[in-house]
Short mmCIF file of C-alpha atoms and ligand atoms in Angstrom, two decimals:
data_model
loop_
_atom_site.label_atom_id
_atom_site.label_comp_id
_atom_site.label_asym_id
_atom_site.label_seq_id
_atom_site.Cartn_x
_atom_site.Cartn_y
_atom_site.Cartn_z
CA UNK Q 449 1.01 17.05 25.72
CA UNK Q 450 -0.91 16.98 22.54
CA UNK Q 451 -4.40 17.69 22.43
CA UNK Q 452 -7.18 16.57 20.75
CA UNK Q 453 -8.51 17.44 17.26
CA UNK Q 454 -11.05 20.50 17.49
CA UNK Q 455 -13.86 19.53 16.29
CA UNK Q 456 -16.20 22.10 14.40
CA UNK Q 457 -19.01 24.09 16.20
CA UNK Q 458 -22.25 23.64 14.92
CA UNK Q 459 -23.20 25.72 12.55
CA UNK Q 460 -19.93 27.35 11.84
CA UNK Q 461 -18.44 25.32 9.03
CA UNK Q 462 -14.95 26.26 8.26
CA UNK Q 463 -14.48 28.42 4.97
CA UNK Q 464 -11.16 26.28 3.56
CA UNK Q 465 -11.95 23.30 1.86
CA UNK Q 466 -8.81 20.34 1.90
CA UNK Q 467 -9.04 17.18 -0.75
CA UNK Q 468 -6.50 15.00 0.36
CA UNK Q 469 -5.13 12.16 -2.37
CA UNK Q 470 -3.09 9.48 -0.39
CA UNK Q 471 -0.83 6.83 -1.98
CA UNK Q 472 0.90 4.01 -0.30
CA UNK Q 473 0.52 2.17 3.36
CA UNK Q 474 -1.64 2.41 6.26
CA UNK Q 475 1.03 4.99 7.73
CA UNK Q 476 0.08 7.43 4.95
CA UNK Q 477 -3.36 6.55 5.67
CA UNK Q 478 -2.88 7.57 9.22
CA UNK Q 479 -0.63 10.34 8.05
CA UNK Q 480 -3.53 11.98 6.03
CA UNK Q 481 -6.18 11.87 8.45
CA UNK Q 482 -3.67 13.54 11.05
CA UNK Q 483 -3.63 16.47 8.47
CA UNK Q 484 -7.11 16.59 8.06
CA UNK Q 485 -7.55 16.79 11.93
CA UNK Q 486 -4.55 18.97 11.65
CA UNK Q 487 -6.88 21.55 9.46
CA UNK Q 488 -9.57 20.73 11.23
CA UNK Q 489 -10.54 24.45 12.06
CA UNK Q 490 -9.44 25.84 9.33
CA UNK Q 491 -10.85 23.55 6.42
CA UNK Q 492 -13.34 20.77 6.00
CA UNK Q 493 -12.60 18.06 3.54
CA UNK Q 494 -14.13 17.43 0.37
CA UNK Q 495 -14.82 14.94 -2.09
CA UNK Q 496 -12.92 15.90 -5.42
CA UNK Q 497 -10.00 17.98 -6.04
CA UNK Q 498 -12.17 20.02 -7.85
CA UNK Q 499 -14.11 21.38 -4.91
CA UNK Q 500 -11.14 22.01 -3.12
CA UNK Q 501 -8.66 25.28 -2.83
CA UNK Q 502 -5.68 22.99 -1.06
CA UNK Q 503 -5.04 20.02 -1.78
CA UNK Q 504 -2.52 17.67 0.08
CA UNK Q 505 -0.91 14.72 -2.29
CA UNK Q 506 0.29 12.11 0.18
CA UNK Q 507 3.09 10.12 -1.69
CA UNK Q 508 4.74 7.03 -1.75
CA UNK Q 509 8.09 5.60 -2.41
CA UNK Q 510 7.96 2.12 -1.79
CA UNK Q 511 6.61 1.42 -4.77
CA UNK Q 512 7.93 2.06 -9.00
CA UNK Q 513 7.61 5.20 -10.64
CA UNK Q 514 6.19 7.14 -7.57
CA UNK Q 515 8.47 10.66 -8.87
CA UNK Q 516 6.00 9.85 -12.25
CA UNK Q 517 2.96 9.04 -10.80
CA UNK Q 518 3.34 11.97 -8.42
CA UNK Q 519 4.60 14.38 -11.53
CA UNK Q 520 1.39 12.89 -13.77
CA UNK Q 521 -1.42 13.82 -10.99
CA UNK Q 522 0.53 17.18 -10.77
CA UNK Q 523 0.01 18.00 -14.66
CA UNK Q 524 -3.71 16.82 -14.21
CA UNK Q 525 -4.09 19.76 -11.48
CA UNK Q 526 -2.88 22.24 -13.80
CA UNK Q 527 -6.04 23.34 -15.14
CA UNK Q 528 -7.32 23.44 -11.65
CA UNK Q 529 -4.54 25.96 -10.24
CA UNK Q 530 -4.97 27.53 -13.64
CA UNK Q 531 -8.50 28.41 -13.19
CA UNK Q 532 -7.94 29.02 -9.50
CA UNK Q 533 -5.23 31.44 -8.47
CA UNK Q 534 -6.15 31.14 -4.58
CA UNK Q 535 -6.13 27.03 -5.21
CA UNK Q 536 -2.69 25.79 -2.69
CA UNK Q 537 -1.18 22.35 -4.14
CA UNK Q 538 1.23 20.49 -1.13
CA UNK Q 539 3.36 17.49 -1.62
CA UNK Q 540 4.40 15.49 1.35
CA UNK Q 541 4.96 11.89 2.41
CA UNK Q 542 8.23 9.94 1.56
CA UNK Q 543 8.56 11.08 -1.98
CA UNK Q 544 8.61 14.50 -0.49
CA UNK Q 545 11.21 13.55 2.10
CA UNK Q 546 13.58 12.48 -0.76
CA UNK Q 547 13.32 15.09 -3.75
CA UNK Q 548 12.49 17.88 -1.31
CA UNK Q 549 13.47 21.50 -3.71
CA UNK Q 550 13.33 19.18 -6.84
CA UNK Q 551 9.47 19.19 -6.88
CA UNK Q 552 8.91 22.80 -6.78
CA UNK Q 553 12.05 23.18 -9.01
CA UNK Q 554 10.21 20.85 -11.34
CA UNK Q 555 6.42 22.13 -10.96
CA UNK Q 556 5.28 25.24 -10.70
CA UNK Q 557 1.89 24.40 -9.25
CA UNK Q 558 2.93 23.11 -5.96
CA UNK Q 559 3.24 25.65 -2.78
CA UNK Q 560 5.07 23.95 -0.84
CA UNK Q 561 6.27 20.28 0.67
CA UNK Q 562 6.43 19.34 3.33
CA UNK Q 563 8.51 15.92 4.86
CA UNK Q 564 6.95 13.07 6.71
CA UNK Q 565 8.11 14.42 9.73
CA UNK Q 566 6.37 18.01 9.07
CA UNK Q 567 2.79 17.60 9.04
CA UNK Q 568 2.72 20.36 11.95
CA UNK Q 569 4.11 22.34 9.84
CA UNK Q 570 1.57 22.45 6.99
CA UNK Q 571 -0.77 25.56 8.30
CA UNK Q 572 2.11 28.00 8.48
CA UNK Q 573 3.15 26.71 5.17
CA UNK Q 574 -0.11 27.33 3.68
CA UNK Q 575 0.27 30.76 5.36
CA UNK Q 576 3.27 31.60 4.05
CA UNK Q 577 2.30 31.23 0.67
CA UNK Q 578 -1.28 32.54 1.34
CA UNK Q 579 0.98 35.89 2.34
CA UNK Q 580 3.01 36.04 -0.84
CA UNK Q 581 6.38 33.67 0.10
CA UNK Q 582 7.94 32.04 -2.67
CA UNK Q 583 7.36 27.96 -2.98
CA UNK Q 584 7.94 26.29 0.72
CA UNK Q 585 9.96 22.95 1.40
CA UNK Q 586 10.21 21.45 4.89
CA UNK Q 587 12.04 18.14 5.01
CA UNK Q 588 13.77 18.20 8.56
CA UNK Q 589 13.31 14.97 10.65
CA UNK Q 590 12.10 16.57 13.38
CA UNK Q 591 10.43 14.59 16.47
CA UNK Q 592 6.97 16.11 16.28
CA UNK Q 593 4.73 13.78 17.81
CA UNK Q 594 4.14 16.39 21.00
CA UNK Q 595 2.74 18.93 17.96
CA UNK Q 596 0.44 16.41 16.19
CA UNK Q 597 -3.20 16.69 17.56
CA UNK Q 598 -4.64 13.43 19.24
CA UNK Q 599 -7.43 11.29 17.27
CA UNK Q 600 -8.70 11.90 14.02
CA UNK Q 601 -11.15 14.17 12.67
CA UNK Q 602 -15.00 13.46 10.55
CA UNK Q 603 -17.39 10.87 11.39
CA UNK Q 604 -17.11 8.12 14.15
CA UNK Q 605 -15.14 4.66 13.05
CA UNK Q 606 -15.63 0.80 14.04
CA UNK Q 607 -11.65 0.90 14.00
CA UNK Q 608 -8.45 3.30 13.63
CA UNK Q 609 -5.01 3.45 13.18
CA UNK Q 610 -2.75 4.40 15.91
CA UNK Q 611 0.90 4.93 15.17
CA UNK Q 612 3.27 3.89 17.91
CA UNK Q 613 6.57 4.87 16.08
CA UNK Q 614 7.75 6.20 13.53
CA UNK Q 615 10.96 5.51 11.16
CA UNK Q 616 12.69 1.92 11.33
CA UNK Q 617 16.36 0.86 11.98
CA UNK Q 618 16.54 -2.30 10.44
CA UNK Q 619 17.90 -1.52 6.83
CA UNK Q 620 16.85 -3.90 4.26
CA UNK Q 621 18.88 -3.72 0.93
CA UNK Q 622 15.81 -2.81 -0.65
CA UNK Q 623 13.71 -0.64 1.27
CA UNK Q 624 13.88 3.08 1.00
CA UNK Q 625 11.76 3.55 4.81
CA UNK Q 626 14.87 3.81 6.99
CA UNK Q 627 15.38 6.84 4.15
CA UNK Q 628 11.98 8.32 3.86
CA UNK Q 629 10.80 7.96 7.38
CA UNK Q 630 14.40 8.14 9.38
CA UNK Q 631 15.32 6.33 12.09
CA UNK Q 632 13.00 4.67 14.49
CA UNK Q 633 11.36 6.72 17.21
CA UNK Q 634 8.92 5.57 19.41
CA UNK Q 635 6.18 7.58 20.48
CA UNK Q 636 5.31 8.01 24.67
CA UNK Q 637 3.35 5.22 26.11
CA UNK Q 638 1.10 7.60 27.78
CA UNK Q 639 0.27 10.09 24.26
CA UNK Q 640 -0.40 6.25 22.62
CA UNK Q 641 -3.28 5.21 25.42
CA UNK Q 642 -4.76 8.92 25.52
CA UNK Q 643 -5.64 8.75 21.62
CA UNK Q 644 -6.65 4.85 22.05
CA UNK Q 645 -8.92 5.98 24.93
CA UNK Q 646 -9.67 9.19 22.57
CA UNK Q 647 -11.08 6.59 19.80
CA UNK Q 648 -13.18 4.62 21.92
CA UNK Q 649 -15.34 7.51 23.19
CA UNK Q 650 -15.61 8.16 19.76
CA UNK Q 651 -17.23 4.90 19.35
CA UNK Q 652 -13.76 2.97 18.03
CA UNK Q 653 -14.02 -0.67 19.26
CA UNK Q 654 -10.70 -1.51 17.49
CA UNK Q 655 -7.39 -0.01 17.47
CA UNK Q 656 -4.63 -0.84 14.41
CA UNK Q 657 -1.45 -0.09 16.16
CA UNK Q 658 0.95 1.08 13.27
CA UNK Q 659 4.88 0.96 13.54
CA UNK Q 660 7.31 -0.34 10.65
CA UNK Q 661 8.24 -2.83 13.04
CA UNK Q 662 5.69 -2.77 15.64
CA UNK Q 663 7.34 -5.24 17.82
CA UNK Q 664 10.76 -3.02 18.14
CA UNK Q 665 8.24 -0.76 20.24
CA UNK Q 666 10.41 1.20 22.98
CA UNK Q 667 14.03 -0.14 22.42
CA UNK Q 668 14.88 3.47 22.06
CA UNK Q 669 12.92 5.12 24.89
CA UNK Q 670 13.89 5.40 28.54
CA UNK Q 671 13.82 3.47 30.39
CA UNK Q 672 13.56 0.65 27.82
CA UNK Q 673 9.93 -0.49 27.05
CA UNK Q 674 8.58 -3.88 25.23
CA UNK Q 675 6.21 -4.33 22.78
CA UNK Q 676 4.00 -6.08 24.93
CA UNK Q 677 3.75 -3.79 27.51
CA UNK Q 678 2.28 -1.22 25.33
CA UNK Q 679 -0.11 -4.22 24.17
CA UNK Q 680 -1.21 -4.83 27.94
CA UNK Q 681 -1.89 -0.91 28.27
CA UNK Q 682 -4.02 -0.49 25.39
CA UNK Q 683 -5.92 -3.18 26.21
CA UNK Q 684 -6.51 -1.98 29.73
CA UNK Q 685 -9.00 0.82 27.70
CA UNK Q 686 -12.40 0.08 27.92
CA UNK Q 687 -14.59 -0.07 25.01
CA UNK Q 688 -11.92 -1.31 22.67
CA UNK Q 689 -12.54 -5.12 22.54
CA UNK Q 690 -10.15 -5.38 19.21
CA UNK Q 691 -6.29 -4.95 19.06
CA UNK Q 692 -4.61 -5.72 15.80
CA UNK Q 693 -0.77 -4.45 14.94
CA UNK Q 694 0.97 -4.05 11.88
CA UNK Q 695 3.93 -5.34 11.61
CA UNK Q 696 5.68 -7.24 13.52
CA UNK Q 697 9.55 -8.34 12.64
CA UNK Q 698 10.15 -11.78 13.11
CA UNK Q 699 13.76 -10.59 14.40
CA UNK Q 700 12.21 -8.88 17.54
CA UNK Q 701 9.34 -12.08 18.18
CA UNK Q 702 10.05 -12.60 22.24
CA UNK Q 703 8.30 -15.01 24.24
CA UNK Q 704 6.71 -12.70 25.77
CA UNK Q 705 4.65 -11.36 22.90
CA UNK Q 706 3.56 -15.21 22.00
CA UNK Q 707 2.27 -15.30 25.50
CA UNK Q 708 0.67 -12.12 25.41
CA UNK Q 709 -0.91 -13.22 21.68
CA UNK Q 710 -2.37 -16.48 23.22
CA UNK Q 711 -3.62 -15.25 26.31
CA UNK Q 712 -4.88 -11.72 25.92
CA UNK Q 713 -8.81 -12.26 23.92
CA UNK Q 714 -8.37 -8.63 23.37
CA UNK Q 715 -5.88 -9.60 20.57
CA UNK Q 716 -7.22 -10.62 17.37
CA UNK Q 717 -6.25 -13.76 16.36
CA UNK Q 718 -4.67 -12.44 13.29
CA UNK Q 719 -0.88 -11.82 12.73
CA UNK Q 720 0.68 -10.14 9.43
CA UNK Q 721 4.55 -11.07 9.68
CA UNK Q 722 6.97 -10.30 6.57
CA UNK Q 723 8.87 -13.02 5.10
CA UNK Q 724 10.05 -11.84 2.18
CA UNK Q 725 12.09 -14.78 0.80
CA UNK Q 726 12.03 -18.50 2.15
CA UNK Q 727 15.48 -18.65 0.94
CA UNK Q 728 18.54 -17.64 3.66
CA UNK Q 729 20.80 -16.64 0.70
CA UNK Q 730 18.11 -14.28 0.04
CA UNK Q 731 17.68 -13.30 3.69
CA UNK Q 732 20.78 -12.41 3.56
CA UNK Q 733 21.33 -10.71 0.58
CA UNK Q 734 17.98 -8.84 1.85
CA UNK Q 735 19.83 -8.12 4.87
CA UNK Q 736 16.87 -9.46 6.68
CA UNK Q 737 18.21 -10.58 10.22
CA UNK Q 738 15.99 -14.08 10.59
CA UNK Q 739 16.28 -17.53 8.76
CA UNK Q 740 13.66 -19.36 7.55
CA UNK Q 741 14.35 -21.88 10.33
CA UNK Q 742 13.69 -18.86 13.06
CA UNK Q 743 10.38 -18.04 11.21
CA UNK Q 744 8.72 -21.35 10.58
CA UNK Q 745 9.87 -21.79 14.62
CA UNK Q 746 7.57 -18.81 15.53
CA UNK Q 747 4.90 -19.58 13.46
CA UNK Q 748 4.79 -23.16 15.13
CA UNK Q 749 4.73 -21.14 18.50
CA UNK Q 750 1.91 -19.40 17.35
CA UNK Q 751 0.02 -21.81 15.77
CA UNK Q 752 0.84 -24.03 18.85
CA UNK Q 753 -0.71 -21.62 21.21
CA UNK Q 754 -3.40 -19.82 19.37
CA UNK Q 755 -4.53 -23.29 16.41
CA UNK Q 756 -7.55 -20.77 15.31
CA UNK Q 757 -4.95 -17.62 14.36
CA UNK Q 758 -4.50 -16.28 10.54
CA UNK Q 759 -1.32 -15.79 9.17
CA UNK Q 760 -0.53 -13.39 6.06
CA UNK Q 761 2.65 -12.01 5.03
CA UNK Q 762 4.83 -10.07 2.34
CA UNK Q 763 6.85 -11.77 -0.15
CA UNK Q 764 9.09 -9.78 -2.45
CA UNK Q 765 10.01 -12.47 -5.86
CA UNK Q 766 12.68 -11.71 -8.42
CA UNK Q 767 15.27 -10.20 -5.75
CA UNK Q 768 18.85 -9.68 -7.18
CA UNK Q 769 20.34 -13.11 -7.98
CA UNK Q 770 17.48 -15.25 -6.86
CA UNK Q 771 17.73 -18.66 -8.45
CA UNK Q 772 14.69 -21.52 -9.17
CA UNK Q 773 15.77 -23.32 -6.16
CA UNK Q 774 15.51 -20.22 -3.99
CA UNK Q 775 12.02 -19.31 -4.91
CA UNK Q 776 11.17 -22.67 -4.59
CA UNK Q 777 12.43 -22.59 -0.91
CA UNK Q 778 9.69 -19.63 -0.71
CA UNK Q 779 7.06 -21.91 -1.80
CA UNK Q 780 7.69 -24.75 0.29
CA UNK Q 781 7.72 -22.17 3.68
CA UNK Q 782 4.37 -21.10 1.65
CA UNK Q 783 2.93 -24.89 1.73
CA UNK Q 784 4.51 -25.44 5.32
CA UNK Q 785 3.11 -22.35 7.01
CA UNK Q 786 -0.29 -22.72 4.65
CA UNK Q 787 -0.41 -18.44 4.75
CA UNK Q 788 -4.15 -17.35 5.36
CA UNK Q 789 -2.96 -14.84 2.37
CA UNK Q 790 -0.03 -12.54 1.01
CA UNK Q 791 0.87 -9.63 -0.83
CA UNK Q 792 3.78 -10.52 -3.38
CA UNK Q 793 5.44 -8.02 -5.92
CA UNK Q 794 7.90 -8.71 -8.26
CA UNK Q 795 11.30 -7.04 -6.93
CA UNK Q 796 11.66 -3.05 -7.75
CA UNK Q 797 14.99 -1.13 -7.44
CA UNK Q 798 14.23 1.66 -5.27
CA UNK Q 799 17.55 4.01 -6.24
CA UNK Q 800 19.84 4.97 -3.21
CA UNK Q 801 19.03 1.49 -2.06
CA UNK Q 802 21.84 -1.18 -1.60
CA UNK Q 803 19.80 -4.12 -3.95
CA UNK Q 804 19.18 -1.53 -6.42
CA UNK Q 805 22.95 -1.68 -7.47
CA UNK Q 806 23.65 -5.76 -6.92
CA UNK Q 807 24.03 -7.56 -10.07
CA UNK Q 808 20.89 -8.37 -11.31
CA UNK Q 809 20.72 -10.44 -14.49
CA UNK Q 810 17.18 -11.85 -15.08
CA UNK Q 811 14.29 -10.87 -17.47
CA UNK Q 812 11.65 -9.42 -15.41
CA UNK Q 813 9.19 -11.67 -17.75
CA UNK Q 814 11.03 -14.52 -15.67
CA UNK Q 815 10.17 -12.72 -12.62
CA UNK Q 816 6.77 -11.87 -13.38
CA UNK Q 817 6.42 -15.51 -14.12
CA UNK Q 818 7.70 -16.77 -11.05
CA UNK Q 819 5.19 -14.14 -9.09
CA UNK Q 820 2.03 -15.47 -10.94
CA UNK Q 821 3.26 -19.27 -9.60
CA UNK Q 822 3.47 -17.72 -6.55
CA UNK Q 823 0.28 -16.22 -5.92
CA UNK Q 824 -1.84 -19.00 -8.04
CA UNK Q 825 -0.12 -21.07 -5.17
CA UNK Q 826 -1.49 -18.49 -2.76
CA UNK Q 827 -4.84 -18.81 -4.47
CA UNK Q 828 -5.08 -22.70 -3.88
CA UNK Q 829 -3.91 -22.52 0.02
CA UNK Q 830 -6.90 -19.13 0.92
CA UNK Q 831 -9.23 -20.93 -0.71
CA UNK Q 832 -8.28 -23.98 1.59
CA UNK Q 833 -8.22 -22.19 3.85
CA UNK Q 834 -11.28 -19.76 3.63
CA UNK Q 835 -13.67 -23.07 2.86
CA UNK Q 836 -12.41 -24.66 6.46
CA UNK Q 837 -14.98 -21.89 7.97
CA UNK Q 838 -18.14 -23.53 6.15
CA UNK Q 839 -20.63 -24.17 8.82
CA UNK Q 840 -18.63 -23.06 11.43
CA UNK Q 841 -19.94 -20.13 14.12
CA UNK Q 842 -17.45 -16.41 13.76
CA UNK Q 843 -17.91 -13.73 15.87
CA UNK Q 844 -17.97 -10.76 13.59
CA UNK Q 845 -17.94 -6.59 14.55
CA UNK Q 846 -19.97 -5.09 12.25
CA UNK Q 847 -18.07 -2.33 10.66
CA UNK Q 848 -20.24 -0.89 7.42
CA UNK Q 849 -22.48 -1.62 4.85
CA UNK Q 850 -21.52 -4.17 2.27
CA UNK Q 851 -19.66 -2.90 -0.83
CA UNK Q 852 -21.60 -6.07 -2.60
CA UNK Q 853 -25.28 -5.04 -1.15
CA UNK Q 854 -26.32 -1.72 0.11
CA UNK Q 855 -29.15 -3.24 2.36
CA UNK Q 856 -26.80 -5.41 4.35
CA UNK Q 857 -24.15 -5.12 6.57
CA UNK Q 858 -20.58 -6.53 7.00
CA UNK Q 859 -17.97 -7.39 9.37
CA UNK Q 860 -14.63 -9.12 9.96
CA UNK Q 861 -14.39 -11.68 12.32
CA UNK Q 862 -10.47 -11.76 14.13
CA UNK Q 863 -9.02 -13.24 11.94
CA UNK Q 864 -9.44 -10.38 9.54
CA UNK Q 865 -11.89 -12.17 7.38
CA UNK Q 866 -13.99 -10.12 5.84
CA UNK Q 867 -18.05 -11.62 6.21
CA UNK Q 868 -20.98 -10.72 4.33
CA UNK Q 869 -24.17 -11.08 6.23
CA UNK Q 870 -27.08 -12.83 3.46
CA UNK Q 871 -30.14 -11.14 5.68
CA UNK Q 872 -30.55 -7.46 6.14
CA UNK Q 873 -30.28 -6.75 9.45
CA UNK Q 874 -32.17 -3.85 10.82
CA UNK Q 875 -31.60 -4.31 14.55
CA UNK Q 876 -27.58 -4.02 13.87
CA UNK Q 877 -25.41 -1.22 13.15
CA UNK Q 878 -21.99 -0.73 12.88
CA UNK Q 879 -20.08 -1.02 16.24
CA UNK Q 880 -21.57 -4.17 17.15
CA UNK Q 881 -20.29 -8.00 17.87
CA UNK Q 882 -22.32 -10.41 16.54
CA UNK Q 883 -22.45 -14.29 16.13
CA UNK Q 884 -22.85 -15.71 12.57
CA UNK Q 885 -22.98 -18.49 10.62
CA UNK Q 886 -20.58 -19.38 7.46
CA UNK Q 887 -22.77 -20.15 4.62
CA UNK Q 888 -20.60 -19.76 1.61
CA UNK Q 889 -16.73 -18.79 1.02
CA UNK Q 890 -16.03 -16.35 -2.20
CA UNK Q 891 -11.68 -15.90 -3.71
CA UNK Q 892 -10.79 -13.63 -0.29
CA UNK Q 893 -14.57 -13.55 1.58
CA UNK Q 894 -16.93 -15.35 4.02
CA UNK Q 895 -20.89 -14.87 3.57
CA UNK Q 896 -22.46 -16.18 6.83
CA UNK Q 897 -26.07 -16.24 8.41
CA UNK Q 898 -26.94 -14.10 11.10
CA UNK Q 899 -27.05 -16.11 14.35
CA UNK Q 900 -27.55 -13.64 17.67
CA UNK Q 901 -26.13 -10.33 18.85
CA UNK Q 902 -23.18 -10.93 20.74
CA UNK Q 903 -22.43 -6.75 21.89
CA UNK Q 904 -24.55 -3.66 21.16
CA UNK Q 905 -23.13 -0.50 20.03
CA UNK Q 906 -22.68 1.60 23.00
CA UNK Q 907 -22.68 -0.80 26.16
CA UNK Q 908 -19.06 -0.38 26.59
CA UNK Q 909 -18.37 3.25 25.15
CA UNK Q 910 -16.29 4.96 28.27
CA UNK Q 911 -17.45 7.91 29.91
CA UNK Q 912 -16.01 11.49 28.90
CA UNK Q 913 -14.27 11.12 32.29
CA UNK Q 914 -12.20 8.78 31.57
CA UNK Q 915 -10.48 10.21 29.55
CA UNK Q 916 -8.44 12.57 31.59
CA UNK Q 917 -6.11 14.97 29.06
S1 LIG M 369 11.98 -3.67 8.45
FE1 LIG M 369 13.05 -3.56 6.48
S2 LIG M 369 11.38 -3.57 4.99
FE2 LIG M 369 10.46 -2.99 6.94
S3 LIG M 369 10.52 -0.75 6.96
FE3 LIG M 369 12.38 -1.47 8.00
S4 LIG M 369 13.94 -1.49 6.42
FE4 LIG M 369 11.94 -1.41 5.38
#
């Protein structure tokens, strides 16, 4: 079993000092502050790559140019190793996993890298090369969730990620994951609930649960497991009050799940479900398993059952051979399904990729054009959206200061609105459920009045007890 993150003893500060740069999704994110907690005795983290003597680059593929991006912040260290012989540079994450010996072939100021299924692996890497071993490179795919330690290290959090599997098996012509991040492996049921039950003592009163395709949850363990069995579990753990997911595959939407979505309050009313093209050429050519017919039918499911739930999603415009009347296919599911908001690119060849050898014969300016339709459509339908809250009462937990007002506080309410409170609010701190008001809607924000405290901070947090390692 894994254990948790040691945390420092007061007083004795560790000597290394880590600055960690991540790129790319909420799985790096998680992936990063498992290294931290990783290092944990060894290292405290710091603010600038300056202070530091390792740094960890987290990379990204998904995206263009991530082999330049990654090779540009490596010249900018330079000076740093120069002036710094004891200073340890490590690449991991998915760009890792794919050019493996070219990076130290191509820079000499990284140590070592080290493959997104190798974090474990990074203290005896830094070792190594602390004892005089040439350049290290650790790419297996290796099953290593028994190795990783359980939570996440630094200050308590209103809500963390949890990853419930790693890898995917669904094979999109354009995505590079299945790749990068191998096939999908789901992680035990019982390690998953230990560092849920882990955050809430920690003060967590949300959990993220974080999976390429979150819903696929257990298909490969056994016995066989569903998705929202896991989602009963975790919300059996006291103290967490918030569930969200991220995200679910409209191939692997059962009944079940819609059920569970409706009838569980633990589960925010909130779903982020990938549609990628409204066309089923498209689909197709995406290799995307679903038709738009199968995911405007479990949107109405949802919508049926839960009317108050937001809906946001991915859209990728410009794929390989996609005509007018197919993008305009993905703006009438847009108008139908009225998205709460989505995150559209233009389409980017990620080599090794099936779409990133189809025949692919327009401009990108025709593309890019297409894209700013898209999201000035998007614009139109938040902002309809957004303004149907005016007036209306939210619950909100608090989770920080606002970026927009140091003296006051914000929150999201479960729909994953982000809400600025207008009155400073001494009596509240972060960790607590509160009723507000909507006063005002900005582009992608609510500002609301405060109305009554729904949930102080630590009524609910669990005793050490339960915890039970
Ligand atoms: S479902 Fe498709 S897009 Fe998502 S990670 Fe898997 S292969 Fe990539």
């Amino acid at each position: 079993m894994a254990k948790p993150a040691v945390t420092d003893k007061k007083g004795q500060k560790p000597a290394g000092r880590l600055y960690i740069k991540t790129y790319g999704c909420q799985m790096n994110e998680y992936d990063s502050e498992k290294l931290a907690a990783i290092l944990e005795g060894s290292h405290r983290l710091v603010d600038t790559p300056e202070e530091a003597d390792l740094i960890l680059i987290n990379t990204c593929s998904v995206r263009e140019k991530p082999q330049h991006k990654l090779f540009s912040l490596l010249g900018e260290l330079k000076p740093l190793k120069n002036k710094n012989r004891d200073l340890l540079i490590g690449v991991g994450g998915c760009v890792a996993q794919q050019e493996g010996e070219n990076i130290v072939k191509r820079s000499p100021v990284v140590d070592f890298v080290f493959g997104t299924h190798n974090l474990s692996l990074v203290p005896s890497l830094v070792e190594a090369r602390k004892n005089g071993s040439p350049p290290q490179v650790a790419i297996d795919y290796r099953d290593e969730w028994e190795e990783l330690p359980l939570g996440f290290s630094g200050a308590e959090r209103v809500s963390v990620f949890v990853s419930i599997s790693r890898g995917c098996n669904k094979n999109c012509s354009y995505c590079i994951v299945p790749v990068t991040r191998g096939k999908e492996v789901s992680r035990d049921i019982n390690e998953i609930v230990r560092e849920v039950k882990l955050a809430a003592y920690r003060g967590a009163r949300e959990v993220v649960l974080l999976g390429q395709t979150v819903n696929s949850y257990g298909l490969d363990l056994k016995p066989r497991m569903r998705f929202a069995e896991l989602l009963n579990k975790v919300s059996e753990v006291d103290g967490i009050e918030r569930i969200r997911f991220t995200s679910p595959h409209p191939q692997e939407v059962r009944d079940d799940f819609i059920d569970l979505v409706a009838d569980n309050p633990k589960i925010c009313r909130h779903i982020h479900m990938p549609l990628q093209s409204g066309s089923d050429r498209i689909l197709k050519a995406m290799n995307r398993n679903y038709r738009r017919r199968r995911y405007l039918a479990i949107i109405d499911a949802l919508k049926e059952r839960v009317p108050d739930i937001a809906i946001t999603t991915d859209i990728i415009v410009g794929f390989p051979g996609e005509t007018r009347q197919d993008f305009e296919e993905t703006l009438d599911i847009m108008r139908r399904v009225q998205f709460d908001n989505s995150y559209s690119f233009v389409f980017s060849p990620r080599p090794g990729t099936p779409a990133a050898s189809m025949d692919d014969p327009d401009p990108y300016e025709l593309k890019l054009e297409r894209l700013k339709e898209l999201q000035e459509l998007q614009r139109e339908i938040t902002a309809g959206r957004l303004s149907a809250w005016l007036g209306k009462e939210v619950e909100v937990l608090i989770d920080g200061v606002s970026t927009s007002d140091k003296n006051k506080l914000q929150g999201r309410t479960s729909q994953n609105i982000l809400v600025n409170l207008n009155q400073q609010t001494p009596e509240l701190e972060p960790g607590c459920f509160i009723k507000a008001r909507v006063t005002e809607c900005s582009r992608y924000t609510l500002r609301a009045d405060f109305v009554e405290l729904i949930e102080a901070v630590q009524s609910k947090r669990p005793p050490a007890a339960n915890l039970q390692f």
